[in-house]
Coordinates of C-alpha atoms in Angstrom, one line a residue:
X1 CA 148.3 165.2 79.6
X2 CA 151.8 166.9 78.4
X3 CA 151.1 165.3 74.5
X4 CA 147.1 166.6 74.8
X5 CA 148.6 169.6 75.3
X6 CA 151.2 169.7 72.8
X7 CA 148.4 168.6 70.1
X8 CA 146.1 171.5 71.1
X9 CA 148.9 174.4 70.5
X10 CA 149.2 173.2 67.0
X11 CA 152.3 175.1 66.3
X12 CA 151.4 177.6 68.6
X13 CA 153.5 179.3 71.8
X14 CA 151.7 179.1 75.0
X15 CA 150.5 182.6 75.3
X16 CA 149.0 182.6 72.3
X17 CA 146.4 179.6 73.3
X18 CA 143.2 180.9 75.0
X19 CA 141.7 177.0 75.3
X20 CA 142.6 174.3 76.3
X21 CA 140.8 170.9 76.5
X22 CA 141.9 168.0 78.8
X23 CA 139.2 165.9 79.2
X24 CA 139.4 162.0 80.0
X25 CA 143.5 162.3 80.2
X26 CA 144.1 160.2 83.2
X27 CA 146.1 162.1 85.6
X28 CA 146.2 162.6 89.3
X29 CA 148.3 165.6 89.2
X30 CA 148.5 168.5 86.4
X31 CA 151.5 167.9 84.1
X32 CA 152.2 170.4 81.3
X33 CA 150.0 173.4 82.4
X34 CA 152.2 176.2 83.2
X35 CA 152.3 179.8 83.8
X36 CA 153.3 180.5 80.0
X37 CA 150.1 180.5 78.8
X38 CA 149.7 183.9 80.0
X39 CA 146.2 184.4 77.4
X40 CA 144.3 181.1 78.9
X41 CA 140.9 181.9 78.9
X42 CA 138.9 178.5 79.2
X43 CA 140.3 175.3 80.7
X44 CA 138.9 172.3 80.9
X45 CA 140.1 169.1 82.7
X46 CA 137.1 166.7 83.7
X47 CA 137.1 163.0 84.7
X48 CA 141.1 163.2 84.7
X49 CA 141.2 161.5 88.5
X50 CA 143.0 165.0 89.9
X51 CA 143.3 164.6 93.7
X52 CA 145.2 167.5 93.7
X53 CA 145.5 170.9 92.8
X54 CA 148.7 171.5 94.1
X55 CA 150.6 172.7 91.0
X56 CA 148.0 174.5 89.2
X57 CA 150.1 177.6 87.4
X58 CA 148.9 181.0 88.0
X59 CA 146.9 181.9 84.7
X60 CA 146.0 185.7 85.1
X61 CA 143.6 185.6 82.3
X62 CA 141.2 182.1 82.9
X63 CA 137.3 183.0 83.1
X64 CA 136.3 179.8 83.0
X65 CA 137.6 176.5 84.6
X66 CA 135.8 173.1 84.4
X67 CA 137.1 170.0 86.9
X68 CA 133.9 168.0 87.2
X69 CA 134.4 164.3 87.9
X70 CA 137.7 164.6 89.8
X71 CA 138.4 163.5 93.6
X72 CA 139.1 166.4 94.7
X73 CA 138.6 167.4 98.7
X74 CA 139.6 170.8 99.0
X75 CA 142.8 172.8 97.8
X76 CA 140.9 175.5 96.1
X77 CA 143.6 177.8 97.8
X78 CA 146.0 176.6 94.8
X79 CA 143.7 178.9 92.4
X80 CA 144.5 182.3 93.8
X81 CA 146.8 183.1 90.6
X82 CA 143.6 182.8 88.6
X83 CA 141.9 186.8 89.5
X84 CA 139.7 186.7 86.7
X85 CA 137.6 183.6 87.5
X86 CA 134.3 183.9 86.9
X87 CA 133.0 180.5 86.1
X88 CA 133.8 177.2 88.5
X89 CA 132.6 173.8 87.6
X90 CA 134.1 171.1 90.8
X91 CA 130.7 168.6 89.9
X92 CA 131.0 165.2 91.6
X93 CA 134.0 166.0 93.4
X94 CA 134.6 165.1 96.9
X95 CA 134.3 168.4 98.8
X96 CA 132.1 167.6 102.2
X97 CA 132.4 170.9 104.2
X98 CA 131.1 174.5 103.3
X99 CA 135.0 175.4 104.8
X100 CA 136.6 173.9 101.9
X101 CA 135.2 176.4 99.4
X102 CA 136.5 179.5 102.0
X103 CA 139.4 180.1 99.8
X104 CA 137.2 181.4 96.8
X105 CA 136.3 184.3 98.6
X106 CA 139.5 185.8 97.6
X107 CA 138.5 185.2 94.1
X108 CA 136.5 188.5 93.6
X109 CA 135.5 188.0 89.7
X110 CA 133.8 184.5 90.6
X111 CA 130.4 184.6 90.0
X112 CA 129.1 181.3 89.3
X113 CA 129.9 177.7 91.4
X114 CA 128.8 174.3 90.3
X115 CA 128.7 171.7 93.1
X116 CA 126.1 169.6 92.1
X117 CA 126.6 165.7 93.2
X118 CA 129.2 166.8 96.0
X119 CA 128.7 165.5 99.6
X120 CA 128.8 169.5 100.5
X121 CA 125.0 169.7 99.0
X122 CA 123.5 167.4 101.7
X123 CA 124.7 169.7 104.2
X124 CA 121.6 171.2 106.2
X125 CA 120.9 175.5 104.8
X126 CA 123.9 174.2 102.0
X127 CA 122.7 177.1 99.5
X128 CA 122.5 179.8 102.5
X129 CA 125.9 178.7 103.6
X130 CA 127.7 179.1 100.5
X131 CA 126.0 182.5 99.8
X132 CA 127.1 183.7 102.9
X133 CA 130.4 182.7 102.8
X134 CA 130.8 184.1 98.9
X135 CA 128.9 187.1 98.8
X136 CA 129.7 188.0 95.2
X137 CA 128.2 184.9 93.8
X138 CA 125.6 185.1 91.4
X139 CA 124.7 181.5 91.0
X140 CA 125.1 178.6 92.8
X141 CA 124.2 175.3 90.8
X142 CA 122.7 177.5 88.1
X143 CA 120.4 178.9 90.6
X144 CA 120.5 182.6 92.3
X145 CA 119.9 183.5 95.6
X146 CA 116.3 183.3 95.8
X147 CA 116.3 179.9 93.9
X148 CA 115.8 181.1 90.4
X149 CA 117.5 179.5 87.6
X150 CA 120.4 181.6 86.2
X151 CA 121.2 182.0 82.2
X152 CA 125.1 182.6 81.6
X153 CA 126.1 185.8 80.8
X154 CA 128.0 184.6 77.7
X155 CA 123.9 183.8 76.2
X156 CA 122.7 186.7 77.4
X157 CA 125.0 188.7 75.3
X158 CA 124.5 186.4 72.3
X159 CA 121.1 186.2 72.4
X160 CA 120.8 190.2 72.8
X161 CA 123.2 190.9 69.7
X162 CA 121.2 188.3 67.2
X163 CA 118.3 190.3 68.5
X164 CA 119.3 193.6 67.8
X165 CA 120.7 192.9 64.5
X166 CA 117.5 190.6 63.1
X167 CA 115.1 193.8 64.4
X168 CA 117.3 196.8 62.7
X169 CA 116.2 196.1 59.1
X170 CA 112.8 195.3 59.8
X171 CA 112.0 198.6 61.6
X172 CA 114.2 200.7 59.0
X173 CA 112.3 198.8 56.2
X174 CA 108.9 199.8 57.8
X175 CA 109.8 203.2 58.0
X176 CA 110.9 203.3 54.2
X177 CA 107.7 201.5 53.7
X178 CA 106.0 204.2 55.4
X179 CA 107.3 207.5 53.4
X180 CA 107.2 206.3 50.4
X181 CA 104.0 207.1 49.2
X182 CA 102.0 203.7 49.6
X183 CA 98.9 206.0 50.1
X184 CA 97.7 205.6 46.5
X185 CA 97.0 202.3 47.5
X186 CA 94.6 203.0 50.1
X187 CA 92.7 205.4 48.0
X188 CA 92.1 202.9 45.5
X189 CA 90.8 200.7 47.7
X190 CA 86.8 200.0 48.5
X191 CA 85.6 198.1 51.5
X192 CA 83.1 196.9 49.4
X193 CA 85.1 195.3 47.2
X194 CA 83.7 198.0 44.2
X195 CA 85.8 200.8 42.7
X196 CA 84.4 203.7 42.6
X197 CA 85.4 205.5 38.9
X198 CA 87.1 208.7 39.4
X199 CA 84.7 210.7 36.9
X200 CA 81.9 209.8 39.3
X201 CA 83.4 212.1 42.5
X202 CA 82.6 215.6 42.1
X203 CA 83.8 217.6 44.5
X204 CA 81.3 220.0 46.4
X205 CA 82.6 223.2 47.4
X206 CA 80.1 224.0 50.3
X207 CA 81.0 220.6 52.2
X208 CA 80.3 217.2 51.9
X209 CA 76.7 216.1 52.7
X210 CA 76.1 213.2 51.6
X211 CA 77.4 211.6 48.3
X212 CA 76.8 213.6 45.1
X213 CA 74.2 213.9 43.3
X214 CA 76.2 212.1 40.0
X215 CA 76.6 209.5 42.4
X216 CA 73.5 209.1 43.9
X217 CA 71.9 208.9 40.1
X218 CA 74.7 205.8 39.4
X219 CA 73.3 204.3 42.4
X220 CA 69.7 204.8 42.0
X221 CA 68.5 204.8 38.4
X222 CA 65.0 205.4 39.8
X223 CA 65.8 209.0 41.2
X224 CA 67.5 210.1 38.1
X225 CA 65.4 213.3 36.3
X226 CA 63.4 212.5 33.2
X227 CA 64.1 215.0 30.3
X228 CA 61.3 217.2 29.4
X229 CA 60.2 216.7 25.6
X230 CA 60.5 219.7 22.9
X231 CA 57.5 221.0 21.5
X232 CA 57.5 220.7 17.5
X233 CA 55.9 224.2 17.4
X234 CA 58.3 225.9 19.0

């Protein structure tokens, strides 16, 4: 565990590493991790084989702390240097008893517990239990309260940004689109797929009837007025 560590820091001091990945480093107990790494913001230590979390450092800064796949029984008193939890992953671990997760209730930032595949889940009203007992949880096994699935905040926020920066342009560019004299357009066009030449339109100043007469006489040759013939004589 102490040379995973030492590879992830890549040159780095301790409080200047905000993750840390552990993963598959056999281990029963934590060896390395200490209260240096006063920035920590995401550890992760699954299928390791910790029995223990006896001498897990206080880490003021951790959100988010994965142990699934451990044996672990209880001992979550051990993460009460950790105040700004707000993400706990203990999945098929070995806690039996809604008791063993009392010492979370301290941790006042928590608001999402993963306990799926512990013996704790078979327990009869399990869900109701826990809820009760941690009253500022929002999710429990990436459900709510009343059983609803739960998205992470973290894609929440993502998914709200990508929004409001993809929309921005388009309802700026409508608006240009708008004011900037695309009228002519629609003038010139003719639902009946027939322009309509501009010499044709005379205006009428007493109102608009009906279509004038020049028009009219376009339209109907029939109607147009026959010219009277000149007498010679005259």
């Amino acid at each position: 565990m102490e040379e995973r560590i030492s590879s992830q820091m890549k040159d780095r001091k301790p409080e200047e590493v905000e993750e840390l990945n552990l993963d598959n480093v056999r281990a029963s107990k934590l060896q390395g991790l200490t209260s240096q790494f006063t920035s920590l913001k995401r550890l992760s230590i699954i299928n390791v084989g910790l029995s223990s979390l006896e001498d897990f450092p206080e880490l003021p800064t951790l959100e988010r702390l994965e142990l699934g796949d451990n044996r672990l029984t209880g001992g979550l008193e051990h993460l009460k240097g950790c105040p700004a939890l707000q993400h706990l992953s203990l999945v098929g671990n070995r806690i039996a008893l809604p008791d063993d997760l009392r010492p979370l209730a301290e941790l006042a930032a928590l608001v999402s517990l993963d306990l799926l595949d512990c013996p704790v889940t078979q327990q009869d009203g399990y869900r109701e239990l826990v809820f009760n007992l941690l009253p500022g949880l929002g999710a429990l096994d990436g459900l709510n309260r009343e059983g609803e699935e739960v998205e992470e905040s973290e894609s929440e926020d993502d998914e709200e940004v990508d929004g409001s920066e993809s929309d921005e342009p388009g309802l700026d560019y409508l608006q240009r689109e708008l004011g900037s004299g695309s009228s002519g357009d629609e003038e010139d066009y003719d639902p009946e797929g027939e322009e309509t030449p501009e010499d044709d339109i005379i205006p009428s100043s007493e109102g608009e009837e009906g279509p004038s007469s020049s028009k009219r006489a376009r339209l109907d040759p029939k109607q147009s007025p026959k010219a009277t013939p000149t007498s010679d004589s005259d």
